[in-house]
Short mmCIF file of C-alpha atoms in Angstrom, two decimals:
data_model
loop_
_atom_site.label_atom_id
_atom_site.label_comp_id
_atom_site.label_asym_id
_atom_site.label_seq_id
_atom_site.Cartn_x
_atom_site.Cartn_y
_atom_site.Cartn_z
CA MET A 1 -65.25 -102.66 24.32
CA LYS A 2 -68.60 -100.98 23.77
CA ARG A 3 -67.21 -97.75 25.24
CA LEU A 4 -64.18 -97.92 22.97
CA PHE A 5 -66.37 -98.50 19.90
CA GLN A 6 -68.55 -95.53 20.81
CA LYS A 7 -65.50 -93.32 21.25
CA LYS A 8 -64.06 -94.40 17.90
CA LEU A 9 -67.40 -93.76 16.19
CA PHE A 10 -67.61 -90.32 17.75
CA TYR A 11 -63.99 -89.64 16.85
CA SER A 12 -64.78 -90.38 13.20
CA PHE A 13 -67.63 -87.88 13.37
CA VAL A 14 -65.39 -85.25 14.97
CA THR A 15 -62.73 -85.79 12.31
CA ALA A 16 -65.30 -85.18 9.58
CA VAL A 17 -66.43 -81.97 11.28
CA LEU A 18 -62.82 -80.82 11.61
CA VAL A 19 -62.29 -81.27 7.89
CA LEU A 20 -65.31 -79.09 7.16
CA VAL A 21 -64.18 -76.43 9.63
CA SER A 22 -60.67 -76.47 8.18
CA CYS A 23 -62.13 -75.85 4.74
CA GLU A 24 -64.12 -72.92 6.11
CA LYS A 25 -60.98 -71.54 7.69
CA GLU A 26 -59.18 -71.70 4.36
CA LYS A 27 -62.02 -69.68 2.86
CA GLY A 28 -61.26 -66.85 5.29
CA LEU A 29 -63.90 -67.40 7.97
CA ASP A 30 -61.34 -67.30 10.78
CA THR A 31 -61.37 -63.82 12.34
CA ILE A 32 -57.70 -63.71 13.34
CA ASN A 33 -55.85 -65.61 10.62
CA GLN A 34 -56.70 -63.25 7.79
CA SER A 35 -53.30 -62.27 6.39
CA THR A 36 -52.34 -64.01 3.15
CA GLU A 37 -48.71 -62.85 3.05
CA LYS A 38 -45.97 -62.08 5.53
CA GLN A 39 -46.34 -58.71 7.19
CA MET A 40 -43.39 -56.75 8.60
CA ILE A 41 -44.19 -55.26 12.01
CA ASP A 42 -42.43 -53.66 14.95
CA PHE A 43 -42.30 -55.92 18.01
CA CYS A 44 -40.77 -54.39 21.14
CA GLY A 45 -38.35 -52.37 19.03
CA LEU A 46 -37.41 -55.16 16.61
CA LYS A 47 -38.56 -55.53 13.01
CA VAL A 48 -40.10 -58.96 12.45
CA LYS A 49 -42.17 -60.73 9.81
CA LEU A 50 -45.38 -62.36 10.93
CA PRO A 51 -45.87 -65.86 9.54
CA THR A 52 -48.17 -66.10 6.55
CA GLY A 53 -51.80 -66.28 7.64
CA TYR A 54 -51.39 -64.58 11.02
CA ASP A 55 -52.73 -61.26 12.21
CA GLU A 56 -50.79 -59.02 14.59
CA LYS A 57 -53.60 -59.48 17.14
CA VAL A 58 -52.23 -62.94 17.89
CA LEU A 59 -49.22 -61.35 19.62
CA SER A 60 -51.35 -59.59 22.23
CA LEU A 61 -53.75 -62.38 23.18
CA ASN A 62 -54.01 -62.90 26.94
CA LEU A 63 -55.07 -66.07 28.72
CA SER A 64 -58.72 -65.06 28.66
CA ASP A 65 -58.54 -64.56 24.89
CA LEU A 66 -56.97 -67.98 24.40
CA GLN A 67 -59.63 -69.58 26.56
CA GLY A 68 -62.30 -67.90 24.45
CA ASN A 69 -60.73 -69.28 21.27
CA TYR A 70 -60.49 -72.75 22.78
CA TYR A 71 -64.09 -73.01 23.96
CA SER A 72 -65.39 -71.39 20.78
CA ASN A 73 -63.69 -74.06 18.69
CA LYS A 74 -64.80 -76.83 21.03
CA SER A 75 -68.41 -75.67 20.94
CA LYS A 76 -68.43 -76.03 17.15
CA PHE A 77 -68.02 -79.76 17.65
CA GLY A 78 -70.17 -80.04 20.76
CA LEU A 79 -67.17 -81.31 22.73
CA LYS A 80 -66.64 -78.96 25.65
CA SER A 81 -68.22 -76.06 27.51
CA ALA A 82 -66.44 -73.42 29.54
CA SER A 83 -68.31 -74.56 32.65
CA SER A 84 -66.72 -78.02 32.57
CA ASP A 85 -63.84 -78.68 34.97
CA GLU A 86 -62.72 -81.77 33.05
CA MET A 87 -60.43 -81.26 30.07
CA ASP A 88 -60.43 -84.87 28.77
CA ILE A 89 -56.71 -84.87 28.04
CA THR A 90 -53.69 -86.35 29.80
CA LEU A 91 -50.34 -84.76 30.49
CA GLU A 92 -48.82 -87.21 28.02
CA GLU A 93 -51.23 -86.10 25.29
CA MET A 94 -50.55 -82.43 26.02
CA ASP A 95 -46.83 -83.13 25.67
CA ASN A 96 -47.28 -84.93 22.35
CA LEU A 97 -49.41 -82.12 20.96
CA VAL A 98 -47.11 -79.31 22.03
CA THR A 99 -44.19 -81.16 20.44
CA SER A 100 -46.07 -81.08 17.14
CA VAL A 101 -46.30 -77.29 17.49
CA LEU A 102 -42.79 -76.56 18.76
CA ILE A 103 -41.07 -78.23 15.80
CA HIS A 104 -42.18 -75.29 13.65
CA TYR A 105 -40.36 -72.72 15.79
CA PRO A 106 -36.75 -72.11 16.87
CA ASN A 107 -35.70 -73.43 20.25
CA THR A 108 -34.75 -70.20 21.99
CA ASP A 109 -33.49 -72.11 25.03
CA SER A 110 -30.61 -73.70 23.14
CA LEU A 111 -29.98 -72.10 19.77
CA THR A 112 -28.63 -74.19 16.92
CA GLU A 113 -27.40 -72.87 13.57
CA ARG A 114 -30.80 -73.71 12.12
CA ASP A 115 -32.58 -71.79 14.91
CA ILE A 116 -30.38 -68.74 14.32
CA GLU A 117 -31.08 -68.91 10.60
CA ILE A 118 -34.84 -68.99 11.22
CA ILE A 119 -34.64 -66.03 13.61
CA GLN A 120 -32.53 -64.02 11.18
CA ASN A 121 -35.03 -64.70 8.42
CA ASP A 122 -37.96 -63.62 10.61
CA PHE A 123 -36.24 -60.67 12.29
CA ASN A 124 -35.10 -58.77 9.22
CA GLY A 125 -31.56 -60.16 9.06
CA ILE A 126 -30.68 -59.46 12.71
CA ASP A 127 -27.06 -60.37 13.45
CA GLU A 128 -26.13 -63.15 15.86
CA ILE A 129 -24.90 -60.88 18.64
CA LYS A 130 -28.18 -58.94 18.66
CA ILE A 131 -30.09 -62.21 18.76
CA TYR A 132 -28.44 -63.08 22.08
CA GLU A 133 -28.85 -59.52 23.35
CA ASN A 134 -32.58 -59.57 22.53
CA ILE A 135 -33.34 -63.23 23.19
CA ASP A 136 -36.09 -62.44 25.74
CA VAL A 137 -37.98 -60.29 23.22
CA ILE A 138 -37.50 -62.89 20.48
CA ASP A 139 -38.67 -65.63 22.83
CA SER A 140 -41.82 -63.70 23.76
CA PHE A 141 -42.64 -63.24 20.06
CA TYR A 142 -42.43 -66.94 19.33
CA ASN A 143 -44.19 -67.87 22.56
CA ALA A 144 -47.23 -65.82 21.55
CA LEU A 145 -47.42 -67.71 18.25
CA ILE A 146 -46.83 -71.05 19.96
CA ARG A 147 -49.63 -70.45 22.47
CA TYR A 148 -52.04 -69.56 19.69
CA ASP A 149 -51.11 -72.63 17.65
CA TYR A 150 -51.19 -74.85 20.73
CA VAL A 151 -54.69 -73.76 21.70
CA ASP A 152 -55.85 -74.30 18.12
CA THR A 153 -54.35 -77.80 18.14
CA LEU A 154 -55.76 -78.66 21.57
CA SER A 155 -59.23 -77.47 20.63
CA LYS A 156 -59.31 -79.97 17.77
CA HIS A 157 -58.08 -82.87 19.86
CA TYR A 158 -60.37 -85.68 20.92
CA SER A 159 -58.89 -88.16 23.37
CA LEU A 160 -59.37 -91.90 23.02
CA ASN A 161 -57.35 -92.45 26.19
CA LEU A 162 -59.23 -94.83 28.47
CA LYS A 163 -57.05 -94.47 31.57
CA SER A 164 -58.80 -94.59 34.89
CA THR A 165 -59.34 -91.20 36.47
CA ASN A 166 -57.86 -92.71 39.64
CA ASP A 167 -54.41 -93.27 38.14
CA TYR A 168 -52.04 -90.91 39.93
CA LEU A 169 -50.99 -88.14 37.55
CA GLY A 170 -52.10 -90.30 34.63
CA TYR A 171 -55.66 -89.06 34.66
CA ASP A 172 -56.99 -86.18 32.60
CA VAL A 173 -55.38 -82.94 33.74
CA SER A 174 -57.60 -80.49 35.58
CA LYS A 175 -58.70 -77.19 34.11
CA ALA A 176 -56.22 -75.35 36.36
CA GLU A 177 -53.30 -77.55 35.27
CA PHE A 178 -54.36 -77.36 31.63
CA TRP A 179 -54.31 -73.57 31.39
CA ALA A 180 -51.10 -73.24 33.39
CA LEU A 181 -49.42 -75.47 30.81
CA VAL A 182 -51.01 -73.67 27.85
CA TRP A 183 -49.56 -70.37 29.03
CA HIS A 184 -46.12 -71.99 29.44
CA PRO A 185 -45.97 -74.35 26.45
CA ARG A 186 -42.20 -74.86 26.59
CA LEU A 187 -42.55 -76.19 30.14
CA VAL A 188 -44.97 -78.99 29.24
CA LYS A 189 -42.27 -81.52 28.32
CA PRO A 190 -40.00 -80.98 31.35
CA THR A 191 -43.06 -81.08 33.62
CA ARG A 192 -44.22 -84.35 32.10
CA SER A 193 -40.68 -85.80 32.25
CA ALA A 194 -40.39 -84.87 35.93
CA THR A 195 -43.78 -86.45 36.62
CA ASP A 196 -42.83 -89.71 34.93
CA LYS A 197 -39.45 -89.81 36.68
CA ALA A 198 -41.00 -89.14 40.09
CA ILE A 199 -43.36 -92.09 39.67
CA GLU A 200 -40.49 -94.29 38.49
CA LEU A 201 -38.25 -93.36 41.41
CA THR A 202 -41.04 -93.90 43.93
CA GLY A 203 -41.42 -97.44 42.64
CA GLN A 204 -37.67 -97.99 42.95
CA TYR A 205 -37.29 -96.66 46.48
CA PHE A 206 -40.59 -98.05 47.80
CA PRO A 207 -41.18 -101.24 45.79
CA GLY A 208 -44.59 -102.79 46.27
CA GLN A 209 -45.67 -100.17 48.80
CA ALA A 210 -48.87 -98.18 48.67
CA ALA A 211 -48.21 -94.55 47.79
CA TRP A 212 -51.14 -92.85 49.45
CA ARG A 213 -50.71 -91.04 52.77
CA THR A 214 -47.57 -93.09 53.45
CA LYS A 215 -43.86 -92.32 53.47
CA ALA A 216 -43.84 -93.39 49.83
CA ASP A 217 -46.47 -90.74 49.12
CA ALA A 218 -44.40 -88.12 50.95
CA PHE A 219 -41.32 -89.11 48.93
CA ARG A 220 -43.21 -88.95 45.65
CA HIS A 221 -44.49 -85.44 46.23
CA ALA A 222 -41.11 -84.15 47.38
CA ILE A 223 -39.10 -85.67 44.53
CA TRP A 224 -41.78 -84.59 42.04
CA ASN A 225 -41.39 -80.94 43.00
CA ALA A 226 -37.60 -81.15 43.10
CA LEU A 227 -37.48 -82.74 39.65
CA ILE A 228 -39.89 -80.26 38.08
CA ALA A 229 -37.65 -77.45 39.30
CA LYS A 230 -34.55 -79.29 38.04
CA TYR A 231 -35.95 -80.10 34.60
CA VAL A 232 -37.21 -76.59 33.85
CA GLY A 233 -33.74 -75.31 34.76
CA ASP A 234 -32.74 -75.73 31.11
CA LYS A 235 -35.26 -72.99 30.32
CA LYS A 236 -34.77 -70.69 33.32
CA ASN A 237 -31.91 -68.45 34.43
CA LYS A 238 -32.90 -68.03 38.07
CA ILE A 239 -33.34 -70.69 40.74
CA ASP A 240 -36.42 -68.92 42.11
CA GLU A 241 -38.09 -69.13 38.68
CA CYS A 242 -37.68 -72.91 38.70
CA VAL A 243 -39.10 -73.13 42.20
CA ASP A 244 -41.97 -70.80 41.28
CA TRP A 245 -43.01 -73.01 38.35
CA ALA A 246 -42.84 -76.18 40.45
CA LYS A 247 -45.06 -74.50 43.04
CA LYS A 248 -47.44 -73.08 40.45
CA PHE A 249 -48.02 -76.38 38.68
CA THR A 250 -48.26 -78.60 41.76
CA ASP A 251 -50.56 -76.09 43.45
CA LYS A 252 -52.80 -76.27 40.37
CA HIS A 253 -52.71 -80.04 40.70
CA GLU A 254 -53.94 -79.88 44.29
CA GLU A 255 -56.55 -77.25 43.46
CA GLY A 256 -57.96 -79.49 40.75
CA ALA A 257 -58.15 -82.59 42.96
CA GLU A 258 -61.65 -83.95 43.50
CA ARG A 259 -62.82 -85.27 46.84
CA PRO A 260 -63.70 -88.97 46.73
CA ALA A 261 -67.32 -89.69 47.56
CA ASP A 262 -66.36 -91.80 50.57
CA MET A 263 -64.10 -89.12 52.12
CA THR A 264 -65.24 -86.33 54.42
CA GLN A 265 -64.27 -82.75 53.60
CA GLU A 266 -62.18 -82.60 56.78
CA ASP A 267 -60.24 -85.72 55.83
CA PHE A 268 -59.82 -84.46 52.27
CA ASP A 269 -58.38 -81.16 53.52
CA PHE A 270 -56.02 -83.10 55.79
CA ASP A 271 -54.82 -85.17 52.85
CA LYS A 272 -54.22 -82.09 50.69
CA ALA A 273 -52.40 -80.31 53.52
CA MET A 274 -49.98 -83.24 53.67
CA ASP A 275 -49.37 -82.97 49.92
CA TYR A 276 -48.85 -79.19 49.99
CA HIS A 277 -46.38 -79.59 52.85
CA ASN A 278 -44.34 -82.35 51.21
CA ASN A 279 -44.34 -80.47 47.91
CA LYS A 280 -42.68 -77.54 49.68
CA ILE A 281 -40.08 -79.80 51.33
CA GLY A 282 -39.07 -80.96 47.84
CA ARG A 283 -38.80 -77.40 46.52
CA ASP A 284 -36.84 -76.26 49.56
CA TYR A 285 -34.40 -79.12 49.04
CA PHE A 286 -33.93 -78.21 45.38
CA LYS A 287 -33.29 -74.59 46.27
CA SER A 288 -30.60 -75.66 48.75
CA VAL A 289 -28.61 -77.66 46.15
CA ALA A 290 -29.21 -75.83 42.85
CA TRP A 291 -26.79 -73.41 41.20
CA THR A 292 -26.61 -71.27 38.05
CA ASP A 293 -24.19 -71.81 35.19
CA LYS A 294 -23.05 -69.67 32.27
CA ARG A 295 -20.42 -71.30 30.05
CA LYS A 296 -19.88 -68.53 27.47
CA TRP A 297 -20.62 -64.82 27.46
CA TYR A 298 -23.25 -65.09 24.74
CA GLN A 299 -25.01 -68.10 26.20
CA PRO A 300 -27.91 -67.64 28.62
CA THR A 301 -27.47 -68.47 32.27
CA ARG A 302 -29.14 -71.77 33.16
CA VAL A 303 -30.09 -73.43 36.43
CA LYS A 304 -28.36 -76.69 37.33
CA ALA A 305 -28.89 -79.29 40.05
CA PRO A 306 -27.43 -82.65 41.13
CA SER A 307 -28.38 -85.86 39.32
CA GLU A 308 -31.77 -87.48 39.78
CA THR A 309 -30.19 -90.28 41.81
CA THR A 310 -28.39 -87.88 44.14
CA MET A 311 -31.58 -85.92 44.70
CA ALA A 312 -33.67 -89.05 45.21
CA ASP A 313 -31.15 -90.44 47.71
CA ALA A 314 -31.26 -87.19 49.69
CA ILE A 315 -35.05 -87.09 49.78
CA PHE A 316 -35.21 -90.79 50.66
CA GLU A 317 -33.03 -90.00 53.69
CA LYS A 318 -35.63 -87.42 54.68
CA THR A 319 -38.30 -90.13 54.77
CA LYS A 320 -36.30 -91.84 57.53
CA VAL A 321 -36.99 -88.89 59.83
CA ALA A 322 -40.46 -88.12 58.48
CA LYS A 323 -43.12 -87.36 61.08
CA LYS A 324 -46.39 -89.21 61.37
CA VAL A 325 -49.32 -86.85 61.93
CA SER A 326 -52.89 -87.47 62.98
CA SER A 327 -54.41 -84.08 62.20
CA LYS A 328 -54.00 -81.17 59.81
CA SER A 329 -52.96 -78.84 62.64
CA GLN A 330 -50.02 -81.09 63.54
CA ILE A 331 -48.36 -80.59 60.15
CA ASN A 332 -47.27 -77.04 60.97
CA SER A 333 -45.22 -78.41 63.88
CA TYR A 334 -42.75 -79.96 61.42
CA PRO A 335 -41.72 -77.24 58.93
CA SER A 336 -38.51 -79.05 57.94
CA ASN A 337 -39.74 -82.64 57.91
CA LEU A 338 -41.70 -84.74 55.49
CA VAL A 339 -45.00 -85.86 57.00
CA TYR A 340 -47.21 -88.88 56.48
CA ILE A 341 -50.54 -90.10 57.85
CA LYS A 342 -50.35 -93.88 57.88
CA ASP A 343 -47.68 -96.59 57.89
#
């Protein structure tokens, strides 16, 4: 309770500081948001109006620039330094915050009449056919704005989440995971949904069983990767792109893992090798059952896969022939099998 009270007290202080900073920003102290009216620019051959208050520089910010903005804002409140590996935010919180940003932009993955109207207003009256022909350029324009807004929103966030750092995938995301998600803001929600579903399915298929180094653990990692690839399929047009994102994010997860104090480095490396291996088994399975679909000529191609239940059943069958290993070197002997360390 004392910890919660201290956090709430600090949160009140941070809120007050944010109000002051927001006022300063409105006075023109922000170095990027200087425009006071919409500016027509050329973006990859298309005429487009920048939103009011944005400078064209926002469209060319790279990841390093965004990181600089984030830590600069955080330092104003004394909340975070660039040297810290802890981001103090959960995947759930990142999802909630990106949702608050995305509602201000068209959904280029599945265009509605409202989305088309917004795009036409921004892109100088572009007709509907040209929207579909140039959807990648249009998407990159909005993504640049979304990333900038997302970083601004994240930098002002203070978490009151008191979850244990030992909760699997419920703890604060690592720095590596955090920045991977920031650069791909539209993939935050499907990644979170896949994570939640993987945990749910593991509980269903292995009720009451420990999910660390066991067959349940192997199942969880495999279905997690398969579901990430499946869920981002609504935003990708190639199977390999879905697999690449699943690998990228889950690799970042493993890279950000911290070795428990009571575990040797050798044992920790063994544990991670098991996870990397089972992650790949899940991605390989997805790749073997996924397909692409294009319903109408003007609609983008999207990646499809069997239902969650079908995929979970298939991966559960793989646990029945999973191989128990006693060393890291043994894992390479079973390239097509799930592996586990203890019963």
